[in-house]
């Protein structure tokens, strides 16, 4: 399976593309600010057509380009209902200090928005995903898990958005954030996964559950029972 991505915009938000090796279809995850043009260019170069956009949460740096991408390819966006309001009113999610940045900019929902919930099983572009609801960074934050076939056997991959990073965790000081809830989400949904599970976060480099369990200072003493 092709799994690739690139950092986009002033926030350097990771936009991911996933596709089976023998398929001309793909999935796009979190097309943020200034992501549309390089995304379209990459898809044309690779001969790929997206079949859906998965959104790990509603913050503007992850959703800025979702409408133009969905409109161009006539595809749906998938988002948790708790964060859907930010598709049309992103200022409510980023706080007053950042609202000047988007003054006068109009944001619209894609024509088709599919709401997702904890435990949902999705198949998009022939790729199977499981949805884990992980509130704390926002109330509608989710992690998308899928499985890759490798020479060493199946490998689970978790697209963690801004819930868990390499060496850090998501901020919880914006509207809808809750630090204790974020830690509980990580403990109950991510630390229960196998150490080999690969992490593809919303910002920064990739990691694994094992690496974060061992070295992430925010996870010291954190257990699934919390």
Coordinates of N, CA and C in Angstrom, one line a residue:
X1 N 0.8 -1.2 0.0 CA 0.0 0.0 0.0 C 0.9 1.3 0.0
X2 N 0.5 2.2 -0.8 CA 1.1 3.5 -0.8 C 0.6 4.3 0.4
X3 N 1.5 4.8 1.3 CA 1.2 5.7 2.4 C 2.2 6.8 2.4
X4 N 1.8 8.0 2.0 CA 2.7 9.1 1.9 C 2.0 10.4 2.4
X5 N 2.8 11.4 2.6 CA 2.2 12.7 3.0 C 3.1 13.8 2.8
X6 N 2.7 15.0 3.1 CA 3.5 16.2 3.0 C 3.0 17.2 4.0
X7 N 3.8 18.1 4.6 CA 3.4 19.2 5.5 C 2.9 20.3 4.6
X8 N 1.8 20.9 5.0 CA 1.2 22.0 4.2 C 0.9 23.2 5.1
X9 N 1.1 24.4 4.4 CA 0.7 25.7 5.0 C 1.6 26.1 6.1
X10 N 1.2 27.3 6.7 CA 2.0 27.9 7.8 C 2.0 27.0 9.0
X11 N 1.1 26.1 9.1 CA 1.0 25.2 10.3 C 1.8 23.9 10.1
X12 N 2.2 23.7 8.9 CA 3.0 22.5 8.5 C 2.2 21.2 9.0
X13 N 0.9 21.2 8.6 CA 0.0 20.1 9.0 C 0.2 19.0 8.0
X14 N 0.4 17.8 8.4 CA 0.6 16.6 7.6 C -0.7 16.2 6.9
X15 N -0.6 16.3 5.5 CA -1.7 15.8 4.7 C -1.3 14.4 4.2
X16 N -2.1 13.4 4.4 CA -1.7 12.0 4.0 C -2.5 11.5 2.8
X17 N -1.9 10.6 2.1 CA -2.6 10.0 1.0 C -2.3 8.5 1.1
X18 N -3.4 7.7 1.1 CA -3.2 6.2 1.2 C -3.9 5.6 0.0
X19 N -3.3 4.5 -0.6 CA -3.8 3.8 -1.7 C -3.2 2.5 -1.8
X20 N -4.1 1.5 -2.2 CA -3.5 0.2 -2.5 C -2.6 0.2 -3.7
X21 N -1.6 -0.6 -3.7 CA -0.6 -0.6 -4.8 C -1.2 -0.8 -6.2
X22 N -2.2 -1.6 -6.2 CA -2.8 -2.0 -7.5 C -4.1 -1.2 -7.9
X23 N -4.2 -0.1 -7.2 CA -5.5 0.7 -7.3 C -5.2 2.1 -7.8
X24 N -6.2 2.6 -8.6 CA -6.1 4.0 -9.0 C -6.9 4.9 -8.1
X25 N -7.4 4.4 -7.0 CA -8.2 5.1 -6.0 C -7.4 5.3 -4.7
X26 N -7.7 6.4 -4.0 CA -7.0 6.7 -2.8 C -7.9 7.4 -1.8
X27 N -7.3 7.6 -0.6 CA -8.0 8.3 0.5 C -7.0 9.5 0.9
X28 N -7.6 10.6 1.1 CA -6.9 11.8 1.6 C -7.3 12.1 3.1
X29 N -6.2 12.4 3.9 CA -6.5 12.7 5.3 C -6.0 14.1 5.6
X30 N -6.8 14.9 6.2 CA -6.5 16.2 6.7 C -5.8 17.2 5.7
X31 N -6.5 17.6 4.6 CA -6.0 18.6 3.7 C -6.1 20.0 4.3
X32 N -5.0 20.5 4.8 CA -5.0 21.8 5.5 C -4.7 23.0 4.6
X33 N -4.2 24.0 5.2 CA -4.0 25.3 4.5 C -3.0 25.0 3.3
X34 N -3.3 25.5 2.2 CA -2.4 25.4 1.0 C -2.1 24.0 0.6
X35 N -3.0 23.0 1.0 CA -2.7 21.6 0.6 C -3.3 21.3 -0.7
X36 N -4.3 22.0 -1.2 CA -5.0 21.6 -2.4 C -4.1 21.5 -3.6
X37 N -3.3 22.5 -3.9 CA -2.5 22.5 -5.1 C -1.4 21.4 -5.1
X38 N -0.6 21.2 -4.1 CA 0.3 20.1 -4.1 C -0.3 18.8 -4.1
X39 N -1.5 18.7 -3.5 CA -2.2 17.4 -3.4 C -2.7 17.0 -4.8
X40 N -3.3 18.0 -5.5 CA -3.8 17.7 -6.9 C -2.6 17.3 -7.8
X41 N -1.5 18.0 -7.7 CA -0.3 17.7 -8.5 C 0.2 16.3 -8.2
X42 N 0.2 15.9 -7.0 CA 0.7 14.6 -6.6 C -0.2 13.5 -7.2
X43 N -1.5 13.8 -7.0 CA -2.5 12.8 -7.5 C -2.5 12.6 -9.0
X44 N -2.3 13.7 -9.7 CA -2.2 13.6 -11.2 C -0.9 12.9 -11.6
X45 N 0.2 13.1 -10.9 CA 1.4 12.5 -11.2 C 1.3 11.0 -11.0
X46 N 0.6 10.6 -9.9 CA 0.5 9.2 -9.6 C -0.7 8.5 -10.2
X47 N -1.5 9.2 -10.9 CA -2.7 8.6 -11.5 C -3.7 8.1 -10.5
X48 N -3.9 8.9 -9.4 CA -4.8 8.5 -8.4 C -6.0 9.4 -8.3
X49 N -7.1 8.8 -8.0 CA -8.4 9.6 -7.8 C -8.9 9.4 -6.4
X50 N -9.0 10.4 -5.6 CA -9.5 10.3 -4.2 C -11.0 9.9 -4.2
X51 N -11.3 9.1 -3.2 CA -12.7 8.7 -3.0 C -13.3 9.2 -1.7
X52 N -12.5 9.9 -0.9 CA -13.0 10.4 0.3 C -11.9 11.2 1.1
X53 N -12.3 12.1 1.9 CA -11.4 12.8 2.8 C -11.7 12.5 4.2
X54 N -10.8 12.0 4.9 CA -11.0 11.7 6.4 C -10.4 12.9 7.2
X55 N -11.1 13.3 8.2 CA -10.7 14.5 9.0 C -10.5 14.0 10.4
X56 N -9.3 14.1 11.0 CA -9.1 13.7 12.3 C -9.7 14.6 13.4
X57 N -9.9 15.8 13.0 CA -10.7 16.8 13.8 C -11.0 18.0 13.0
X58 N -11.7 19.0 13.7 CA -12.2 20.1 12.9 C -11.3 21.4 12.9
X59 N -10.2 21.4 13.5 CA -9.3 22.6 13.5 C -8.9 23.0 12.1
X60 N -8.9 24.3 11.9 CA -8.7 24.8 10.5 C -7.4 24.4 9.8
X61 N -6.4 24.2 10.6 CA -5.1 23.7 10.0 C -5.2 22.3 9.4
X62 N -6.3 21.6 9.7 CA -6.5 20.3 9.2 C -7.6 20.2 8.1
X63 N -8.4 21.3 8.1 CA -9.7 21.2 7.2 C -9.7 22.3 6.2
X64 N -8.7 23.2 6.2 CA -8.8 24.4 5.3 C -9.2 24.1 3.9
X65 N -8.6 23.1 3.3 CA -8.8 22.8 1.9 C -9.8 21.7 1.7
X66 N -10.6 21.3 2.7 CA -11.5 20.1 2.5 C -12.6 20.4 1.5
X67 N -13.1 21.7 1.5 CA -14.2 22.0 0.6 C -13.7 22.0 -0.9
X68 N -12.6 22.7 -1.2 CA -12.2 22.6 -2.6 C -11.7 21.2 -3.1
X69 N -11.1 20.4 -2.2 CA -10.7 19.1 -2.6 C -12.0 18.2 -2.9
X70 N -12.9 18.3 -1.9 CA -14.2 17.5 -2.1 C -15.0 17.9 -3.3
X71 N -15.0 19.2 -3.5 CA -15.7 19.8 -4.7 C -15.1 19.4 -6.0
X72 N -13.8 19.4 -6.1 CA -13.1 19.1 -7.3 C -13.3 17.6 -7.7
X73 N -13.3 16.7 -6.7 CA -13.4 15.3 -7.0 C -14.8 14.7 -6.7
X74 N -15.7 15.6 -6.3 CA -17.1 15.1 -6.0 C -17.1 14.0 -5.0
X75 N -16.4 14.2 -3.8 CA -16.3 13.1 -2.8 C -16.7 13.6 -1.5
X76 N -17.0 12.7 -0.6 CA -17.5 13.1 0.8 C -16.3 13.4 1.7
X77 N -16.6 14.1 2.8 CA -15.7 14.3 3.9 C -16.3 13.6 5.1
X78 N -15.4 12.9 5.9 CA -15.8 12.2 7.1 C -15.3 12.9 8.3
X79 N -16.2 13.2 9.3 CA -15.8 14.0 10.4 C -16.7 13.6 11.6
X80 N -16.2 13.7 12.8 CA -17.1 13.4 14.0 C -18.0 14.6 14.2
X81 N -19.3 14.3 14.6 CA -20.3 15.4 14.7 C -19.9 16.5 15.7
X82 N -19.2 16.2 16.7 CA -18.8 17.2 17.7 C -17.9 18.3 17.1
X83 N -17.3 18.0 15.9 CA -16.4 19.0 15.3 C -16.9 19.5 14.0
X84 N -18.1 19.1 13.6 CA -18.6 19.4 12.3 C -18.8 20.9 12.2
X85 N -19.2 21.6 13.2 CA -19.5 23.0 13.2 C -18.3 23.9 12.7
X86 N -17.1 23.3 12.9 CA -15.9 24.1 12.5 C -15.7 24.1 11.0
X87 N -16.4 23.3 10.3 CA -16.2 23.3 8.8 C -16.7 24.6 8.3
X88 N -17.8 25.2 8.9 CA -18.3 26.5 8.4 C -18.0 27.6 9.3
X89 N -17.6 27.3 10.6 CA -17.3 28.4 11.5 C -16.0 28.0 12.3
X90 N -14.9 28.0 11.6 CA -13.6 27.6 12.2 C -13.1 28.4 13.3
X91 N -13.5 29.7 13.3 CA -13.1 30.6 14.3 C -13.5 30.2 15.7
X92 N -14.6 29.4 15.8 CA -15.0 29.0 17.2 C -14.1 27.9 17.7
X93 N -13.2 27.3 16.9 CA -12.4 26.3 17.4 C -10.9 26.7 17.6
X94 N -10.6 27.9 17.1 CA -9.2 28.3 17.2 C -8.9 29.4 18.2
X95 N -10.0 30.0 18.7 CA -9.8 31.0 19.7 C -9.7 32.4 19.2
X96 N -10.0 33.4 20.0 CA -10.1 34.8 19.5 C -8.8 35.4 19.0
X97 N -7.7 34.9 19.6 CA -6.4 35.4 19.2 C -6.0 35.1 17.8
X98 N -6.6 34.1 17.2 CA -6.2 33.7 15.9 C -7.3 34.0 14.8
X99 N -8.4 34.6 15.3 CA -9.5 34.9 14.4 C -9.2 36.0 13.4
X100 N -8.3 36.9 13.7 CA -7.9 37.9 12.7 C -7.3 37.3 11.5
X101 N -6.7 36.1 11.6 CA -6.1 35.5 10.5 C -7.1 35.1 9.4
X102 N -8.3 34.8 9.8 CA -9.4 34.4 8.8 C -10.5 35.4 8.7
X103 N -10.2 36.6 9.1 CA -11.3 37.7 9.0 C -11.6 37.8 7.5
X104 N -12.9 37.8 7.2 CA -13.4 38.0 5.8 C -13.3 36.7 4.9
X105 N -12.8 35.6 5.4 CA -12.7 34.4 4.6 C -13.9 33.6 4.9
X106 N -14.6 33.1 3.8 CA -15.8 32.3 3.9 C -15.4 30.8 3.8
X107 N -15.9 30.0 4.8 CA -15.7 28.6 4.7 C -17.0 27.9 4.6
X108 N -17.0 26.8 3.8 CA -18.2 26.1 3.5 C -18.0 24.6 3.7
X109 N -19.0 23.9 4.0 CA -19.0 22.4 4.1 C -18.9 21.8 2.7
X110 N -18.3 20.7 2.5 CA -18.5 19.9 1.3 C -19.9 19.6 1.1
X111 N -20.3 19.3 -0.2 CA -21.7 18.9 -0.5 C -22.1 17.7 0.3
X112 N -21.2 16.8 0.6 CA -21.6 15.6 1.3 C -20.6 15.4 2.5
X113 N -21.2 15.4 3.7 CA -20.5 15.2 4.9 C -21.0 14.0 5.6
X114 N -20.1 13.0 5.9 CA -20.5 11.8 6.6 C -20.0 11.9 8.0
X115 N -20.9 11.8 9.0 CA -20.5 11.8 10.4 C -20.1 10.4 10.8
X116 N -19.1 10.4 11.7 CA -18.5 9.1 12.1 C -18.5 9.1 13.6
X117 N -18.4 7.9 14.2 CA -18.5 7.7 15.6 C -17.5 6.6 16.0
X118 N -17.3 6.5 17.3 CA -16.4 5.6 17.9 C -16.8 4.2 17.5
X119 N -15.8 3.4 17.0 CA -16.0 2.0 16.6 C -16.5 1.8 15.2
X120 N -16.8 2.9 14.5 CA -17.2 2.7 13.1 C -16.1 2.1 12.3
X121 N -16.6 1.2 11.3 CA -15.7 0.6 10.4 C -16.0 1.2 9.0
X122 N -15.0 1.8 8.4 CA -15.2 2.5 7.1 C -14.4 1.7 6.0
X123 N -14.9 1.7 4.8 CA -14.1 1.3 3.7 C -14.2 2.3 2.6
X124 N -13.0 3.0 2.4 CA -12.9 4.1 1.4 C -11.8 3.7 0.5
X125 N -12.0 3.8 -0.8 CA -11.0 3.4 -1.8 C -10.5 2.0 -1.6
X126 N -11.3 1.1 -1.1 CA -10.9 -0.2 -0.9 C -10.1 -0.4 0.4
X127 N -9.9 0.6 1.2 CA -9.1 0.5 2.4 C -10.0 0.5 3.6
X128 N -9.8 -0.4 4.5 CA -10.6 -0.5 5.7 C -10.0 0.3 6.8
X129 N -10.8 1.1 7.5 CA -10.4 1.9 8.7 C -11.3 1.6 9.8
X130 N -10.8 1.7 11.0 CA -11.6 1.7 12.3 C -11.4 3.1 12.9
X131 N -12.5 3.6 13.4 CA -12.6 5.0 14.0 C -12.5 4.8 15.5
X132 N -11.5 5.5 16.1 CA -11.5 5.6 17.6 C -11.7 7.1 18.0
X133 N -12.8 7.3 18.7 CA -13.1 8.7 19.2 C -12.1 9.0 20.4
X134 N -11.3 10.1 20.2 CA -10.3 10.4 21.2 C -10.4 11.9 21.6
X135 N -11.5 12.3 22.3 CA -11.7 13.7 22.7 C -10.6 14.1 23.6
X136 N -10.4 15.4 23.6 CA -9.4 16.0 24.5 C -8.7 17.2 23.8
X137 N -8.2 17.0 22.6 CA -7.6 18.1 21.8 C -8.8 18.9 21.3
X138 N -9.8 18.3 20.8 CA -11.1 18.8 20.5 C -12.1 17.7 20.9
X139 N -13.4 18.1 21.0 CA -14.4 17.1 21.4 C -14.7 16.1 20.3
X140 N -14.3 16.4 19.1 CA -14.6 15.5 18.0 C -13.4 14.9 17.4
X141 N -12.3 14.9 18.1 CA -11.0 14.3 17.6 C -11.2 12.8 17.5
X142 N -10.6 12.3 16.4 CA -10.6 10.8 16.2 C -9.3 10.4 15.7
X143 N -9.0 9.1 15.9 CA -7.9 8.4 15.3 C -8.4 7.4 14.3
X144 N -7.8 7.3 13.1 CA -8.2 6.3 12.1 C -7.1 5.3 12.1
X145 N -7.5 4.0 12.2 CA -6.6 2.9 12.2 C -6.8 2.0 11.0
X146 N -5.7 1.6 10.3 CA -5.8 0.7 9.2 C -4.7 -0.3 9.3
X147 N -4.6 -1.3 8.4 CA -3.6 -2.3 8.5 C -2.9 -2.4 7.1
X148 N -1.6 -2.5 7.2 CA -0.8 -2.7 6.0 C -0.2 -4.1 5.9
X149 N -0.1 -4.6 4.8 CA 0.6 -5.9 4.6 C 2.1 -5.6 4.3
X150 N 3.0 -6.2 5.1 CA 4.4 -6.0 4.9 C 5.1 -7.4 4.8
X151 N 6.4 -7.4 4.5 CA 7.1 -8.6 4.4 C 7.2 -9.3 5.7
X152 N 7.1 -8.6 6.8 CA 7.1 -9.2 8.1 C 5.8 -9.4 8.7
X153 N 4.7 -9.3 7.9 CA 3.4 -9.6 8.3 C 2.6 -8.3 8.4
X154 N 1.4 -8.3 8.9 CA 0.5 -7.2 9.0 C 1.0 -6.1 10.0
X155 N 0.9 -4.9 9.6 CA 1.3 -3.7 10.4 C 0.2 -2.8 10.6
X156 N -0.2 -2.5 11.8 CA -1.3 -1.6 12.1 C -0.7 -0.1 12.1
X157 N -1.5 0.8 11.4 CA -1.1 2.2 11.3 C -2.2 3.0 12.0
X158 N -1.8 4.0 12.8 CA -2.8 4.9 13.4 C -2.5 6.3 13.0
X159 N -3.5 6.9 12.3 CA -3.5 8.3 11.9 C -4.0 9.1 13.1
X160 N -3.1 9.7 13.9 CA -3.5 10.2 15.2 C -3.9 11.7 15.3
X161 N -3.8 12.4 14.1 CA -4.2 13.8 14.1 C -3.4 14.5 15.2
X162 N -4.0 15.3 16.0 CA -3.3 16.1 17.0 C -3.6 15.5 18.4
X163 N -3.9 14.2 18.5 CA -4.0 13.5 19.8 C -2.7 13.1 20.3
X164 N -1.8 12.5 19.5 CA -0.5 12.0 19.9 C 0.5 12.3 18.8
X165 N 1.6 12.9 19.3 CA 2.7 13.2 18.4 C 4.0 12.4 18.8
X166 N 5.0 12.5 17.9 CA 6.3 12.0 18.3 C 6.9 12.8 19.5
X167 N 6.9 12.3 20.7 CA 7.5 13.0 21.8 C 6.6 14.0 22.5
X168 N 5.3 14.1 22.1 CA 4.4 15.1 22.6 C 3.0 14.7 22.5
X169 N 2.1 15.5 22.9 CA 0.6 15.3 22.8 C 0.0 16.6 22.3
X170 N -1.3 16.5 21.9 CA -2.0 17.7 21.4 C -2.2 18.7 22.5
X171 N -2.3 20.0 22.1 CA -2.6 21.1 23.0 C -4.1 20.9 23.4
X172 N -4.4 21.5 24.6 CA -5.8 21.4 25.1 C -6.3 22.7 25.6
X173 N -5.6 23.8 25.2 CA -6.0 25.1 25.7 C -6.9 25.9 24.7
X174 N -7.3 25.3 23.6 CA -8.2 25.9 22.7 C -9.7 25.5 23.1
X175 N -10.7 26.2 22.5 CA -12.1 25.9 22.8 C -12.4 24.4 22.6
X176 N -12.9 23.7 23.6 CA -13.3 22.3 23.5 C -12.2 21.4 23.9
X177 N -11.0 22.0 24.3 CA -9.9 21.1 24.8 C -10.0 20.8 26.2
X178 N -9.5 19.6 26.6 CA -9.5 19.2 28.0 C -8.3 18.2 28.2
X179 N -7.3 18.7 29.0 CA -6.1 18.0 29.2 C -6.3 16.6 29.8
X180 N -7.1 16.5 30.8 CA -7.3 15.2 31.5 C -8.0 14.2 30.5
X181 N -9.0 14.7 29.8 CA -9.7 13.9 28.8 C -8.8 13.4 27.7
X182 N -7.8 14.3 27.3 CA -6.9 13.9 26.3 C -6.0 12.7 26.7
X183 N -5.5 12.8 27.9 CA -4.7 11.8 28.5 C -5.5 10.5 28.6
X184 N -6.8 10.6 29.0 CA -7.6 9.4 29.1 C -7.8 8.8 27.7
X185 N -8.0 9.6 26.7 CA -8.2 9.1 25.4 C -7.0 8.3 24.9
X186 N -5.8 8.9 25.1 CA -4.5 8.3 24.7 C -4.4 6.9 25.5
X187 N -4.7 6.9 26.8 CA -4.5 5.7 27.6 C -5.5 4.6 27.1
X188 N -6.7 5.0 26.8 CA -7.7 4.0 26.6 C -7.8 3.5 25.1
X189 N -7.4 4.4 24.2 CA -7.5 4.1 22.8 C -6.2 3.8 22.1
X190 N -5.1 4.4 22.6 CA -3.8 4.2 21.9 C -2.8 3.3 22.7
X191 N -2.7 3.5 24.0 CA -1.7 2.7 24.7 C -2.1 1.3 24.8
X192 N -3.4 0.9 24.4 CA -3.8 -0.5 24.4 C -3.4 -1.2 23.1
X193 N -2.8 -0.4 22.2 CA -2.4 -1.0 20.9 C -1.1 -1.6 21.0
X194 N -0.7 -2.5 20.1 CA 0.5 -3.2 20.1 C 1.7 -2.2 19.9
X195 N 2.8 -2.4 20.5 CA 4.0 -1.5 20.4 C 4.4 -1.3 19.0
X196 N 4.2 -2.2 18.1 CA 4.6 -2.1 16.7 C 3.7 -1.1 15.9
X197 N 2.6 -0.8 16.5 CA 1.7 0.1 15.7 C 2.3 1.4 15.3
X198 N 2.3 1.7 14.0 CA 2.9 2.9 13.5 C 2.0 4.1 13.8
X199 N 2.6 5.2 14.1 CA 1.8 6.5 14.4 C 2.2 7.5 13.3
X200 N 1.1 8.0 12.6 CA 1.3 9.0 11.6 C 0.5 10.2 12.2
X201 N 1.2 11.2 12.8 CA 0.5 12.3 13.5 C 0.2 13.5 12.6
X202 N -0.5 14.4 13.1 CA -0.9 15.6 12.3 C 0.2 16.6 12.1
X203 N 1.2 16.5 12.9 CA 2.4 17.4 12.7 C 3.6 16.6 13.1
X204 N 4.7 16.9 12.4 CA 6.0 16.3 12.8 C 6.2 14.9 12.2
X205 N 7.2 14.2 12.7 CA 7.5 12.9 12.2 C 6.7 11.8 12.7
X206 N 6.9 10.6 12.1 CA 6.2 9.4 12.5 C 6.9 8.8 13.7
X207 N 6.2 7.8 14.3 CA 6.7 7.1 15.5 C 6.0 5.8 15.6
X208 N 6.0 5.2 16.7 CA 5.3 4.0 17.0 C 4.7 4.0 18.4
X209 N 3.8 3.2 18.7 CA 3.2 3.2 20.1 C 4.3 2.8 21.1
X210 N 5.2 1.8 20.7 CA 6.2 1.4 21.6 C 7.2 2.5 21.9
X211 N 7.6 3.3 20.9 CA 8.5 4.4 21.1 C 7.9 5.5 22.0
X212 N 6.6 5.8 21.8 CA 6.0 6.8 22.6 C 5.8 6.3 24.0
X213 N 5.4 5.0 24.2 CA 5.2 4.5 25.5 C 6.5 4.5 26.3
X214 N 7.7 4.4 25.6 CA 9.0 4.3 26.3 C 9.6 5.7 26.5
X215 N 9.3 6.7 25.6 CA 10.1 7.9 25.6 C 9.3 9.2 25.7
X216 N 8.0 9.1 25.5 CA 7.2 10.4 25.5 C 6.9 10.8 26.9
X217 N 7.5 12.0 27.3 CA 7.4 12.4 28.7 C 6.0 12.6 29.2
X218 N 5.0 12.9 28.3 CA 3.6 13.1 28.7 C 2.9 11.9 29.1
X219 N 3.5 10.7 28.7 CA 2.8 9.4 28.9 C 3.4 8.7 30.1
X220 N 4.3 9.3 30.9 CA 4.9 8.6 32.0 C 3.8 8.2 33.0
X221 N 3.7 7.0 33.4 CA 2.8 6.5 34.4 C 1.3 6.4 33.9
X222 N 1.1 6.7 32.6 CA -0.2 6.6 32.0 C -0.6 5.2 31.7
X223 N -1.8 4.8 32.2 CA -2.3 3.4 31.9 C -3.7 3.5 31.4
X224 N -4.1 2.4 30.8 CA -5.5 2.3 30.2 C -6.6 2.4 31.3
X225 N -6.2 2.1 32.5 CA -7.2 2.1 33.6 C -7.6 3.5 34.1
X226 N -6.8 4.5 33.6 CA -7.1 5.9 34.1 C -8.3 6.5 33.4

